[in-house]
CSV table of N, CA and C in Angstrom, one decimal:
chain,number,residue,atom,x,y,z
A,1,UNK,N,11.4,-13.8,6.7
A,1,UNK,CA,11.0,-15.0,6.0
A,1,UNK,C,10.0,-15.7,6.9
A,2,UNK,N,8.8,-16.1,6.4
A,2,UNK,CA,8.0,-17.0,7.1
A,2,UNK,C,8.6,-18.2,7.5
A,3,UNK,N,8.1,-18.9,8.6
A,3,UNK,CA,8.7,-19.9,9.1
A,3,UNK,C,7.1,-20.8,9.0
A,4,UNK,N,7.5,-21.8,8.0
A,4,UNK,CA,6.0,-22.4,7.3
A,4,UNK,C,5.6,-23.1,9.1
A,5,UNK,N,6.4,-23.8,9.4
A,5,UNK,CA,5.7,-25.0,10.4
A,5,UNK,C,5.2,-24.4,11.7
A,6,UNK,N,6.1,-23.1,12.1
A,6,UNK,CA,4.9,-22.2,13.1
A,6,UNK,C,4.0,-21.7,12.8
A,7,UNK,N,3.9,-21.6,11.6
A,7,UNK,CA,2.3,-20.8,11.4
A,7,UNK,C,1.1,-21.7,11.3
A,8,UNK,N,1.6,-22.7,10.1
A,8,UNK,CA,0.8,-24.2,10.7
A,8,UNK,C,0.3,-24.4,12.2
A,9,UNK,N,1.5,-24.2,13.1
A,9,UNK,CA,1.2,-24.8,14.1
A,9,UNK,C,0.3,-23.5,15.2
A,10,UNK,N,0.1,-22.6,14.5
A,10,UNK,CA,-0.8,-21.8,15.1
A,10,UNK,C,-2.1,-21.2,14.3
A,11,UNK,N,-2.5,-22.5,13.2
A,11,UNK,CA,-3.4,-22.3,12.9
A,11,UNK,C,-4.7,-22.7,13.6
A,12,UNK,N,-6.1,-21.9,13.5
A,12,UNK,CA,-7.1,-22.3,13.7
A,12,UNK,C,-8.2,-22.2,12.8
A,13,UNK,N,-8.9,-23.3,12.2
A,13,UNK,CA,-9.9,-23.3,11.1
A,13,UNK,C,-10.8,-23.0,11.6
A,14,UNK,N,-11.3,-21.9,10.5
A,14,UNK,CA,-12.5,-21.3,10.6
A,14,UNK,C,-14.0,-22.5,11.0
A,15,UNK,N,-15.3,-22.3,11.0
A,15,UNK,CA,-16.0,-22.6,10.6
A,15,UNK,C,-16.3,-23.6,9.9
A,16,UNK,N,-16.6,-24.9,10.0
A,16,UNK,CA,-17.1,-25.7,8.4
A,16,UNK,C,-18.4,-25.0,7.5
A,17,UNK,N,-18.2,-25.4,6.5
A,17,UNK,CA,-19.3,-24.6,5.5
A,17,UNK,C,-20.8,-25.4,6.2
A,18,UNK,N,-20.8,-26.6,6.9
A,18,UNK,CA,-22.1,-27.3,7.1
A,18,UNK,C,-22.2,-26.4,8.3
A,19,UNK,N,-21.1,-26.2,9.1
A,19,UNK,CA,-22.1,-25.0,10.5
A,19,UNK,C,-22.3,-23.5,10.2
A,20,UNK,N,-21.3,-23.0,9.1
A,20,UNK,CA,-22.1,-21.5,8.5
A,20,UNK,C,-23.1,-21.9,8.2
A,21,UNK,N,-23.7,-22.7,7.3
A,21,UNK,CA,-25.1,-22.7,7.1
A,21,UNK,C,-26.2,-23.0,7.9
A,22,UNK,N,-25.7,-23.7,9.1
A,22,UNK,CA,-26.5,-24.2,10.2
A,22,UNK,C,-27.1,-23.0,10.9
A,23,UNK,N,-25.7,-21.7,11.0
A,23,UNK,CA,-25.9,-20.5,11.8
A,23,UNK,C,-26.6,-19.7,11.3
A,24,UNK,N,-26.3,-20.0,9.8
A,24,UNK,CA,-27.5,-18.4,8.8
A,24,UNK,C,-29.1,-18.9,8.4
A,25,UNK,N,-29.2,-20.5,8.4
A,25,UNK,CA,-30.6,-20.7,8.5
A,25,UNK,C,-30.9,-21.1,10.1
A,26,UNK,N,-30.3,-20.8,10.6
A,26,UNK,CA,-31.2,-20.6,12.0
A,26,UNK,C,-31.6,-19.1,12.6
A,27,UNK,N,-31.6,-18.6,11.9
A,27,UNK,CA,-31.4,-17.0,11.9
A,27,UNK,C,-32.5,-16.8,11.2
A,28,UNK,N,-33.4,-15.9,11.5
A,28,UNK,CA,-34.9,-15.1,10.9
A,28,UNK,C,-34.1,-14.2,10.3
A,29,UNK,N,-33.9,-13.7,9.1
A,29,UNK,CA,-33.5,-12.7,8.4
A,29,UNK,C,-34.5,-12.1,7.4
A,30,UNK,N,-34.9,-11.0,7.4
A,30,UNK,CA,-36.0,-10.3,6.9
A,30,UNK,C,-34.8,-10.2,5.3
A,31,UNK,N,-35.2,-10.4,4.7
A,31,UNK,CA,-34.6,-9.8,3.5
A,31,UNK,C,-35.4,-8.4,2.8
A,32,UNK,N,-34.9,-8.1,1.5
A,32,UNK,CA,-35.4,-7.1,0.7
A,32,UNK,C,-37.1,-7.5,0.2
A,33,UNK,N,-37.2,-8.6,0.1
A,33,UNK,CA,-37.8,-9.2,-0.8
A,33,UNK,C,-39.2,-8.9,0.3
A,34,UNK,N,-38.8,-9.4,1.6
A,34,UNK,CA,-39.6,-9.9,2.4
A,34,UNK,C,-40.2,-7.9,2.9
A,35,UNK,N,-39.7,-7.2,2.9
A,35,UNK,CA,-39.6,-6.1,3.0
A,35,UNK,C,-40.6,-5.4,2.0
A,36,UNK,N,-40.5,-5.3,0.9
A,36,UNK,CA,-41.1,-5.0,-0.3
A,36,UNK,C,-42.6,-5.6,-0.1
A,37,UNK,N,-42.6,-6.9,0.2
A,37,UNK,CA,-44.3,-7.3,0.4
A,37,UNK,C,-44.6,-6.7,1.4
A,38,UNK,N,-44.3,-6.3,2.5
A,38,UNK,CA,-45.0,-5.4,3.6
A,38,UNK,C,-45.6,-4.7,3.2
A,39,UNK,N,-44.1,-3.7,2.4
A,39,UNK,CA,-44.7,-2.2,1.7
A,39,UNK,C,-46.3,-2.4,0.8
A,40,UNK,N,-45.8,-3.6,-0.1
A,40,UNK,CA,-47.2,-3.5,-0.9
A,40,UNK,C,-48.5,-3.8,-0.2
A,41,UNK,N,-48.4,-4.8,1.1
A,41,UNK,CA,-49.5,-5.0,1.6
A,41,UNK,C,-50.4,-3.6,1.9
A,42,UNK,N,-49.0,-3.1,2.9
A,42,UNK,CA,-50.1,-1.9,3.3
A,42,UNK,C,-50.7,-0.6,2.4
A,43,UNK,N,-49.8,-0.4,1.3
A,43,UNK,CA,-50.3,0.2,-0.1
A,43,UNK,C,-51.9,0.0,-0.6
A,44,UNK,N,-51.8,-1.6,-0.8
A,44,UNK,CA,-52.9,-2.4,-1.2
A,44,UNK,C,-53.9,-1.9,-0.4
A,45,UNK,N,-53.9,-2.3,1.0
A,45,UNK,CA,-54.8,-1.5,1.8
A,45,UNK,C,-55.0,-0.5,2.3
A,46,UNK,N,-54.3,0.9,1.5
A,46,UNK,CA,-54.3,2.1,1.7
A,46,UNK,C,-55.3,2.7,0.5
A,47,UNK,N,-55.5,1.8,-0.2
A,47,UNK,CA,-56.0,2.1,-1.8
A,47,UNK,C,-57.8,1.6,-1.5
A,48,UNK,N,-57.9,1.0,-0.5
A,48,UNK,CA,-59.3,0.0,-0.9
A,48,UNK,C,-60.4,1.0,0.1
């Protein structure tokens, strides 16, 4: 049987939602998107 008030008492909270987002927009992340326009650039200028 769990024992509620020790586990309580050995909790540790994650993260706040305001510093995950602090960490993932301080972060350069290339996405798909960002990826895809590469490709087309150098396409574009494979063609001219």
């Amino acid at each position: 049987m769990l024992d509620f008030e020790e586990e309580i008492s050995r909790f540790k909270p994650s993260m706040d939602v305001s510093e995950v987002e602090d960490a993932i927009v301080k972060e350069d992340l290339t996405d798909m998107t960002d990826l895809m326009v590469e490709m087309m650039k150098g396409r574009s200028g494979q063609q001219e």
